[in-house]
């Protein structure tokens, strides 16, 4: 591929971003909308919980009534849910599900062979965005399992409709380079929009933290094509 041609769209977007900075954001709404990168869709994967836990809050490191915290590096992230024009969206549901430190999900088939699920890890959580469109999760750094880099699964539900299914990644993970699902996002700006640098949180004992804004379009996403019988996928979501 011609490298020069490949980089033109990216440069154009960077130019739009610098225009926004230079004008303090005073720029026509059409251009502004183009400057906001819609968060790309990623597959739901096979491990959306088939039995939701009783505790579904946004702190996955502790289960209500549990004695011990989950194992692993405490990791938090949050930001705003925005529409393509940059308007914060309040009252929408953000769901998170992910592997525990052993690479296991809370799913009846979510433990790779020879691995045991951490019973202290909630595995799934959700939060409704506040009036500023903000959300936040406290969880652990996702464990690794065969064939994938570390990742969080995220879904956004607005007015009862699944608007977006995606995944969030940690910058600097060596497996990012060969992760087929992450690499399937061909557009560089879009791919970078789901990779975040998690930094040590000040004063919190070396925990990791990141900021991640999620940008959704106006229409609910199309449902994923049903999985073929016998491939171990979950029953369709209601
Ligand atoms: Fe996964």
PDB file of C-alpha atoms and ligand atoms in Angstrom:
ATOM      1  CA  UNK A   1       0.000   0.000   0.000  1.00  0.00           C
ATOM      2  CA  UNK A   2       1.086   3.530  -0.738  1.00  0.00           C
ATOM      3  CA  UNK A   3       2.117   4.916   2.652  1.00  0.00           C
ATOM      4  CA  UNK A   4       1.529   8.496   1.666  1.00  0.00           C
ATOM      5  CA  UNK A   5      -2.059   7.772   0.615  1.00  0.00           C
ATOM      6  CA  UNK A   6      -2.642   5.725   3.757  1.00  0.00           C
ATOM      7  CA  UNK A   7      -1.677   8.615   6.024  1.00  0.00           C
ATOM      8  CA  UNK A   8      -3.745  11.349   4.419  1.00  0.00           C
ATOM      9  CA  UNK A   9      -6.991  10.638   6.315  1.00  0.00           C
ATOM     10  CA  UNK A  10      -5.138  10.480   9.623  1.00  0.00           C
ATOM     11  CA  UNK A  11      -3.349  13.771   8.982  1.00  0.00           C
ATOM     12  CA  UNK A  12      -6.651  15.358   8.039  1.00  0.00           C
ATOM     13  CA  UNK A  13      -8.195  14.303  11.299  1.00  0.00           C
ATOM     14  CA  UNK A  14      -5.214  15.526  13.274  1.00  0.00           C
ATOM     15  CA  UNK A  15      -5.559  18.837  11.434  1.00  0.00           C
ATOM     16  CA  UNK A  16      -9.216  19.010  12.472  1.00  0.00           C
ATOM     17  CA  UNK A  17      -8.234  18.339  16.061  1.00  0.00           C
ATOM     18  CA  UNK A  18      -5.609  21.070  16.034  1.00  0.00           C
ATOM     19  CA  UNK A  19      -8.177  23.417  14.464  1.00  0.00           C
ATOM     20  CA  UNK A  20     -10.479  22.678  17.371  1.00  0.00           C
ATOM     21  CA  UNK A  21      -7.729  23.452  19.843  1.00  0.00           C
ATOM     22  CA  UNK A  22      -6.769  26.633  18.007  1.00  0.00           C
ATOM     23  CA  UNK A  23     -10.353  27.895  17.894  1.00  0.00           C
ATOM     24  CA  UNK A  24     -11.181  26.839  21.426  1.00  0.00           C
ATOM     25  CA  UNK A  25     -13.815  24.522  20.014  1.00  0.00           C
ATOM     26  CA  UNK A  26     -15.625  27.334  18.153  1.00  0.00           C
ATOM     27  CA  UNK A  27     -16.094  25.616  14.859  1.00  0.00           C
ATOM     28  CA  UNK A  28     -19.114  24.484  12.872  1.00  0.00           C
ATOM     29  CA  UNK A  29     -20.910  21.501  14.317  1.00  0.00           C
ATOM     30  CA  UNK A  30     -20.488  19.461  11.119  1.00  0.00           C
ATOM     31  CA  UNK A  31     -16.707  19.616  11.328  1.00  0.00           C
ATOM     32  CA  UNK A  32     -16.799  18.985  15.070  1.00  0.00           C
ATOM     33  CA  UNK A  33     -18.875  15.844  14.554  1.00  0.00           C
ATOM     34  CA  UNK A  34     -16.312  14.556  12.074  1.00  0.00           C
ATOM     35  CA  UNK A  35     -13.526  15.243  14.562  1.00  0.00           C
ATOM     36  CA  UNK A  36     -15.036  12.977  17.239  1.00  0.00           C
ATOM     37  CA  UNK A  37     -14.125   9.373  16.574  1.00  0.00           C
ATOM     38  CA  UNK A  38     -17.013   6.992  17.161  1.00  0.00           C
ATOM     39  CA  UNK A  39     -15.874   4.207  19.463  1.00  0.00           C
ATOM     40  CA  UNK A  40     -15.533   1.176  17.183  1.00  0.00           C
ATOM     41  CA  UNK A  41     -17.599  -1.917  17.689  1.00  0.00           C
ATOM     42  CA  UNK A  42     -15.873  -5.106  18.792  1.00  0.00           C
ATOM     43  CA  UNK A  43     -17.298  -8.580  19.105  1.00  0.00           C
ATOM     44  CA  UNK A  44     -19.218  -9.454  22.270  1.00  0.00           C
ATOM     45  CA  UNK A  45     -17.252 -12.688  22.572  1.00  0.00           C
ATOM     46  CA  UNK A  46     -18.631 -15.901  24.035  1.00  0.00           C
ATOM     47  CA  UNK A  47     -18.535 -14.964  27.731  1.00  0.00           C
ATOM     48  CA  UNK A  48     -21.210 -12.366  28.398  1.00  0.00           C
ATOM     49  CA  UNK A  49     -22.434 -13.822  31.713  1.00  0.00           C
ATOM     50  CA  UNK A  50     -25.077 -16.525  31.227  1.00  0.00           C
ATOM     51  CA  UNK A  51     -25.971 -16.039  34.903  1.00  0.00           C
ATOM     52  CA  UNK A  52     -25.635 -12.483  36.157  1.00  0.00           C
ATOM     53  CA  UNK A  53     -24.148 -12.151  39.661  1.00  0.00           C
ATOM     54  CA  UNK A  54     -26.330 -10.870  42.513  1.00  0.00           C
ATOM     55  CA  UNK A  55     -23.926  -7.979  43.081  1.00  0.00           C
ATOM     56  CA  UNK A  56     -23.784  -5.955  39.877  1.00  0.00           C
ATOM     57  CA  UNK A  57     -22.343  -2.642  41.053  1.00  0.00           C
ATOM     58  CA  UNK A  58     -19.417  -0.808  39.482  1.00  0.00           C
ATOM     59  CA  UNK A  59     -16.826  -2.105  41.980  1.00  0.00           C
ATOM     60  CA  UNK A  60     -15.896  -5.549  40.714  1.00  0.00           C
ATOM     61  CA  UNK A  61     -13.114  -6.013  43.271  1.00  0.00           C
ATOM     62  CA  UNK A  62     -15.536  -6.702  46.135  1.00  0.00           C
ATOM     63  CA  UNK A  63     -18.642  -8.837  46.226  1.00  0.00           C
ATOM     64  CA  UNK A  64     -21.415  -7.741  48.558  1.00  0.00           C
ATOM     65  CA  UNK A  65     -21.042  -9.745  51.774  1.00  0.00           C
ATOM     66  CA  UNK A  66     -17.722 -11.199  50.625  1.00  0.00           C
ATOM     67  CA  UNK A  67     -14.814 -11.461  53.036  1.00  0.00           C
ATOM     68  CA  UNK A  68     -11.822 -10.861  50.766  1.00  0.00           C
ATOM     69  CA  UNK A  69     -11.127  -8.611  47.812  1.00  0.00           C
ATOM     70  CA  UNK A  70     -10.506 -10.090  44.377  1.00  0.00           C
ATOM     71  CA  UNK A  71      -6.950 -11.069  43.493  1.00  0.00           C
ATOM     72  CA  UNK A  72      -4.994  -9.042  40.969  1.00  0.00           C
ATOM     73  CA  UNK A  73      -3.894  -5.473  40.369  1.00  0.00           C
ATOM     74  CA  UNK A  74      -6.692  -3.061  41.243  1.00  0.00           C
ATOM     75  CA  UNK A  75      -7.439  -1.074  38.111  1.00  0.00           C
ATOM     76  CA  UNK A  76      -9.966   1.658  37.567  1.00  0.00           C
ATOM     77  CA  UNK A  77     -11.175   3.539  34.538  1.00  0.00           C
ATOM     78  CA  UNK A  78     -13.902   5.955  33.671  1.00  0.00           C
ATOM     79  CA  UNK A  79     -14.833   8.954  31.608  1.00  0.00           C
ATOM     80  CA  UNK A  80     -17.861  10.267  29.766  1.00  0.00           C
ATOM     81  CA  UNK A  81     -20.388   8.784  27.389  1.00  0.00           C
ATOM     82  CA  UNK A  82     -20.750  11.190  24.460  1.00  0.00           C
ATOM     83  CA  UNK A  83     -22.709  11.386  21.236  1.00  0.00           C
ATOM     84  CA  UNK A  84     -20.990  12.190  17.959  1.00  0.00           C
ATOM     85  CA  UNK A  85     -21.417  15.930  18.593  1.00  0.00           C
ATOM     86  CA  UNK A  86     -19.663  15.677  21.946  1.00  0.00           C
ATOM     87  CA  UNK A  87     -22.854  15.987  23.983  1.00  0.00           C
ATOM     88  CA  UNK A  88     -22.713  14.016  27.274  1.00  0.00           C
ATOM     89  CA  UNK A  89     -25.359  11.286  27.539  1.00  0.00           C
ATOM     90  CA  UNK A  90     -26.817  10.834  31.001  1.00  0.00           C
ATOM     91  CA  UNK A  91     -28.970   7.941  32.183  1.00  0.00           C
ATOM     92  CA  UNK A  92     -27.389   5.309  29.944  1.00  0.00           C
ATOM     93  CA  UNK A  93     -26.193   1.983  31.211  1.00  0.00           C
ATOM     94  CA  UNK A  94     -22.557   0.914  30.827  1.00  0.00           C
ATOM     95  CA  UNK A  95     -21.820  -2.761  31.410  1.00  0.00           C
ATOM     96  CA  UNK A  96     -18.393  -4.294  32.022  1.00  0.00           C
ATOM     97  CA  UNK A  97     -17.464  -7.962  32.018  1.00  0.00           C
ATOM     98  CA  UNK A  98     -13.954  -9.390  31.947  1.00  0.00           C
ATOM     99  CA  UNK A  99     -11.608 -12.194  32.958  1.00  0.00           C
ATOM    100  CA  UNK A 100     -10.353 -12.449  36.525  1.00  0.00           C
ATOM    101  CA  UNK A 101      -6.635 -12.686  37.316  1.00  0.00           C
ATOM    102  CA  UNK A 102      -6.691 -16.365  36.281  1.00  0.00           C
ATOM    103  CA  UNK A 103      -8.208 -15.607  32.876  1.00  0.00           C
ATOM    104  CA  UNK A 104     -11.673 -16.910  33.881  1.00  0.00           C
ATOM    105  CA  UNK A 105     -15.069 -15.343  33.260  1.00  0.00           C
ATOM    106  CA  UNK A 106     -18.253 -15.698  35.305  1.00  0.00           C
ATOM    107  CA  UNK A 107     -19.811 -17.901  32.674  1.00  0.00           C
ATOM    108  CA  UNK A 108     -20.653 -21.595  32.867  1.00  0.00           C
ATOM    109  CA  UNK A 109     -17.926 -22.248  30.266  1.00  0.00           C
ATOM    110  CA  UNK A 110     -15.727 -19.317  31.253  1.00  0.00           C
ATOM    111  CA  UNK A 111     -12.834 -21.151  32.931  1.00  0.00           C
ATOM    112  CA  UNK A 112     -10.057 -22.390  30.632  1.00  0.00           C
ATOM    113  CA  UNK A 113      -8.986 -25.977  31.310  1.00  0.00           C
ATOM    114  CA  UNK A 114      -6.858 -26.251  34.436  1.00  0.00           C
ATOM    115  CA  UNK A 115      -7.765 -22.797  35.696  1.00  0.00           C
ATOM    116  CA  UNK A 116     -10.008 -21.871  38.587  1.00  0.00           C
ATOM    117  CA  UNK A 117     -12.220 -18.859  38.793  1.00  0.00           C
ATOM    118  CA  UNK A 118     -11.483 -16.357  41.563  1.00  0.00           C
ATOM    119  CA  UNK A 119     -14.663 -16.555  43.665  1.00  0.00           C
ATOM    120  CA  UNK A 120     -13.953 -13.094  45.131  1.00  0.00           C
ATOM    121  CA  UNK A 121     -14.103 -11.380  41.734  1.00  0.00           C
ATOM    122  CA  UNK A 122     -17.484 -10.038  40.673  1.00  0.00           C
ATOM    123  CA  UNK A 123     -16.757 -10.561  36.967  1.00  0.00           C
ATOM    124  CA  UNK A 124     -19.542  -8.257  35.781  1.00  0.00           C
ATOM    125  CA  UNK A 125     -20.663  -4.779  36.795  1.00  0.00           C
ATOM    126  CA  UNK A 126     -22.736  -1.900  35.547  1.00  0.00           C
ATOM    127  CA  UNK A 127     -23.286   1.785  36.156  1.00  0.00           C
ATOM    128  CA  UNK A 128     -25.718   4.417  34.886  1.00  0.00           C
ATOM    129  CA  UNK A 129     -24.069   7.568  33.551  1.00  0.00           C
ATOM    130  CA  UNK A 130     -24.691  10.630  35.740  1.00  0.00           C
ATOM    131  CA  UNK A 131     -26.017  14.010  34.617  1.00  0.00           C
ATOM    132  CA  UNK A 132     -22.619  14.845  33.124  1.00  0.00           C
ATOM    133  CA  UNK A 133     -22.543  11.563  31.214  1.00  0.00           C
ATOM    134  CA  UNK A 134     -19.832  10.227  33.537  1.00  0.00           C
ATOM    135  CA  UNK A 135     -19.228   6.624  34.538  1.00  0.00           C
ATOM    136  CA  UNK A 136     -16.481   4.828  36.468  1.00  0.00           C
ATOM    137  CA  UNK A 137     -15.455   1.248  37.258  1.00  0.00           C
ATOM    138  CA  UNK A 138     -13.142  -0.186  39.890  1.00  0.00           C
ATOM    139  CA  UNK A 139     -11.923  -3.600  38.871  1.00  0.00           C
ATOM    140  CA  UNK A 140      -8.710  -5.565  38.350  1.00  0.00           C
ATOM    141  CA  UNK A 141      -6.284  -5.797  35.469  1.00  0.00           C
ATOM    142  CA  UNK A 142      -7.858  -8.524  33.281  1.00  0.00           C
ATOM    143  CA  UNK A 143      -6.072 -11.861  33.269  1.00  0.00           C
ATOM    144  CA  UNK A 144      -4.723 -13.424  30.110  1.00  0.00           C
ATOM    145  CA  UNK A 145      -6.179 -16.444  28.376  1.00  0.00           C
ATOM    146  CA  UNK A 146      -5.064 -18.223  25.229  1.00  0.00           C
ATOM    147  CA  UNK A 147      -5.452 -16.315  22.002  1.00  0.00           C
ATOM    148  CA  UNK A 148      -6.210 -12.860  23.384  1.00  0.00           C
ATOM    149  CA  UNK A 149      -4.442  -9.850  24.798  1.00  0.00           C
ATOM    150  CA  UNK A 150      -5.735  -8.307  28.035  1.00  0.00           C
ATOM    151  CA  UNK A 151      -9.096  -6.647  27.456  1.00  0.00           C
ATOM    152  CA  UNK A 152     -12.270  -5.388  29.067  1.00  0.00           C
ATOM    153  CA  UNK A 153     -15.670  -6.072  27.450  1.00  0.00           C
ATOM    154  CA  UNK A 154     -18.010  -3.088  27.424  1.00  0.00           C
ATOM    155  CA  UNK A 155     -21.607  -2.620  26.339  1.00  0.00           C
ATOM    156  CA  UNK A 156     -23.636   0.599  26.247  1.00  0.00           C
ATOM    157  CA  UNK A 157     -27.410   0.426  26.640  1.00  0.00           C
ATOM    158  CA  UNK A 158     -29.524   3.524  26.032  1.00  0.00           C
ATOM    159  CA  UNK A 159     -33.277   3.512  26.549  1.00  0.00           C
ATOM    160  CA  UNK A 160     -33.210  -0.274  26.721  1.00  0.00           C
ATOM    161  CA  UNK A 161     -31.349  -0.688  23.433  1.00  0.00           C
ATOM    162  CA  UNK A 162     -27.804  -2.005  23.014  1.00  0.00           C
ATOM    163  CA  UNK A 163     -26.089   0.917  21.280  1.00  0.00           C
ATOM    164  CA  UNK A 164     -22.526  -0.378  21.303  1.00  0.00           C
ATOM    165  CA  UNK A 165     -20.550  -3.499  22.146  1.00  0.00           C
ATOM    166  CA  UNK A 166     -16.815  -2.982  22.305  1.00  0.00           C
ATOM    167  CA  UNK A 167     -13.582  -3.818  24.117  1.00  0.00           C
ATOM    168  CA  UNK A 168     -11.006  -1.673  25.908  1.00  0.00           C
ATOM    169  CA  UNK A 169      -7.281  -2.430  25.870  1.00  0.00           C
ATOM    170  CA  UNK A 170      -4.216  -1.464  27.912  1.00  0.00           C
ATOM    171  CA  UNK A 171      -1.424   0.322  26.088  1.00  0.00           C
ATOM    172  CA  UNK A 172       1.956  -1.396  26.141  1.00  0.00           C
ATOM    173  CA  UNK A 173       0.690  -4.972  26.396  1.00  0.00           C
ATOM    174  CA  UNK A 174       2.971  -7.089  24.166  1.00  0.00           C
ATOM    175  CA  UNK A 175       0.023  -9.220  22.984  1.00  0.00           C
ATOM    176  CA  UNK A 176      -1.770  -6.151  21.559  1.00  0.00           C
ATOM    177  CA  UNK A 177       0.354  -6.383  18.423  1.00  0.00           C
ATOM    178  CA  UNK A 178      -0.943  -9.818  17.487  1.00  0.00           C
ATOM    179  CA  UNK A 179      -4.475  -9.712  18.859  1.00  0.00           C
ATOM    180  CA  UNK A 180      -6.715 -10.460  15.874  1.00  0.00           C
ATOM    181  CA  UNK A 181      -9.798  -8.757  17.338  1.00  0.00           C
ATOM    182  CA  UNK A 182      -7.956  -5.543  18.184  1.00  0.00           C
ATOM    183  CA  UNK A 183      -6.093  -5.584  14.839  1.00  0.00           C
ATOM    184  CA  UNK A 184      -9.401  -6.028  13.019  1.00  0.00           C
ATOM    185  CA  UNK A 185      -9.977  -2.299  13.606  1.00  0.00           C
ATOM    186  CA  UNK A 186      -8.156  -1.139  10.475  1.00  0.00           C
ATOM    187  CA  UNK A 187      -8.600   2.596  11.004  1.00  0.00           C
ATOM    188  CA  UNK A 188      -5.683   3.742  13.159  1.00  0.00           C
ATOM    189  CA  UNK A 189      -7.584   6.516  14.928  1.00  0.00           C
ATOM    190  CA  UNK A 190     -10.406   4.141  15.786  1.00  0.00           C
ATOM    191  CA  UNK A 191      -7.994   1.461  16.982  1.00  0.00           C
ATOM    192  CA  UNK A 192      -6.167   3.941  19.208  1.00  0.00           C
ATOM    193  CA  UNK A 193      -9.508   5.091  20.620  1.00  0.00           C
ATOM    194  CA  UNK A 194      -9.915   1.746  22.432  1.00  0.00           C
ATOM    195  CA  UNK A 195      -6.346   1.546  23.771  1.00  0.00           C
ATOM    196  CA  UNK A 196      -5.647   3.513  26.926  1.00  0.00           C
ATOM    197  CA  UNK A 197      -2.554   4.121  28.985  1.00  0.00           C
ATOM    198  CA  UNK A 198      -3.217   2.920  32.524  1.00  0.00           C
ATOM    199  CA  UNK A 199      -1.031   4.846  34.945  1.00  0.00           C
ATOM    200  CA  UNK A 200      -0.298   4.312  38.628  1.00  0.00           C
ATOM    201  CA  UNK A 201      -2.948   6.147  40.635  1.00  0.00           C
ATOM    202  CA  UNK A 202      -1.411   8.669  42.999  1.00  0.00           C
ATOM    203  CA  UNK A 203      -1.781   7.819  46.666  1.00  0.00           C
ATOM    204  CA  UNK A 204      -3.607   4.575  46.077  1.00  0.00           C
ATOM    205  CA  UNK A 205      -0.817   2.076  46.530  1.00  0.00           C
ATOM    206  CA  UNK A 206       0.217   1.691  42.929  1.00  0.00           C
ATOM    207  CA  UNK A 207      -3.245   0.935  41.530  1.00  0.00           C
ATOM    208  CA  UNK A 208      -3.710   1.602  37.835  1.00  0.00           C
ATOM    209  CA  UNK A 209      -6.107   4.172  36.425  1.00  0.00           C
ATOM    210  CA  UNK A 210      -7.158   5.493  33.032  1.00  0.00           C
ATOM    211  CA  UNK A 211      -9.635   7.860  31.452  1.00  0.00           C
ATOM    212  CA  UNK A 212     -11.737   6.650  28.533  1.00  0.00           C
ATOM    213  CA  UNK A 213     -14.556   8.536  26.834  1.00  0.00           C
ATOM    214  CA  UNK A 214     -16.997   6.412  24.843  1.00  0.00           C
ATOM    215  CA  UNK A 215     -18.586   7.945  21.748  1.00  0.00           C
ATOM    216  CA  UNK A 216     -21.748   6.371  20.349  1.00  0.00           C
ATOM    217  CA  UNK A 217     -23.841   6.986  17.247  1.00  0.00           C
ATOM    218  CA  UNK A 218     -27.561   7.682  17.162  1.00  0.00           C
ATOM    219  CA  UNK A 219     -28.894   4.279  16.195  1.00  0.00           C
ATOM    220  CA  UNK A 220     -28.683   0.978  18.060  1.00  0.00           C
ATOM    221  CA  UNK A 221     -26.151  -1.416  16.615  1.00  0.00           C
ATOM    222  CA  UNK A 222     -27.296  -4.347  14.541  1.00  0.00           C
ATOM    223  CA  UNK A 223     -27.363  -7.612  16.484  1.00  0.00           C
ATOM    224  CA  UNK A 224     -24.354  -9.852  16.001  1.00  0.00           C
ATOM    225  CA  UNK A 225     -24.964 -12.669  13.551  1.00  0.00           C
ATOM    226  CA  UNK A 226     -26.031 -15.749  15.531  1.00  0.00           C
ATOM    227  CA  UNK A 227     -23.211 -18.160  16.281  1.00  0.00           C
ATOM    228  CA  UNK A 228     -23.223 -21.472  14.482  1.00  0.00           C
ATOM    229  CA  UNK A 229     -24.581 -24.380  16.495  1.00  0.00           C
ATOM    230  CA  UNK A 230     -21.925 -26.256  18.423  1.00  0.00           C
ATOM    231  CA  UNK A 231     -19.393 -23.431  18.568  1.00  0.00           C
ATOM    232  CA  UNK A 232     -19.891 -22.926  22.274  1.00  0.00           C
ATOM    233  CA  UNK A 233     -21.528 -19.530  22.055  1.00  0.00           C
ATOM    234  CA  UNK A 234     -24.033 -18.286  24.620  1.00  0.00           C
ATOM    235  CA  UNK A 235     -27.770 -18.293  24.084  1.00  0.00           C
ATOM    236  CA  UNK A 236     -28.912 -15.104  22.378  1.00  0.00           C
ATOM    237  CA  UNK A 237     -29.407 -12.168  24.677  1.00  0.00           C
ATOM    238  CA  UNK A 238     -33.035 -11.279  25.399  1.00  0.00           C
TER     239      UNK A 238
HETATM  240 FE1  LIG B   1     -12.845 -11.736  26.362  1.00  0.00          FE
END
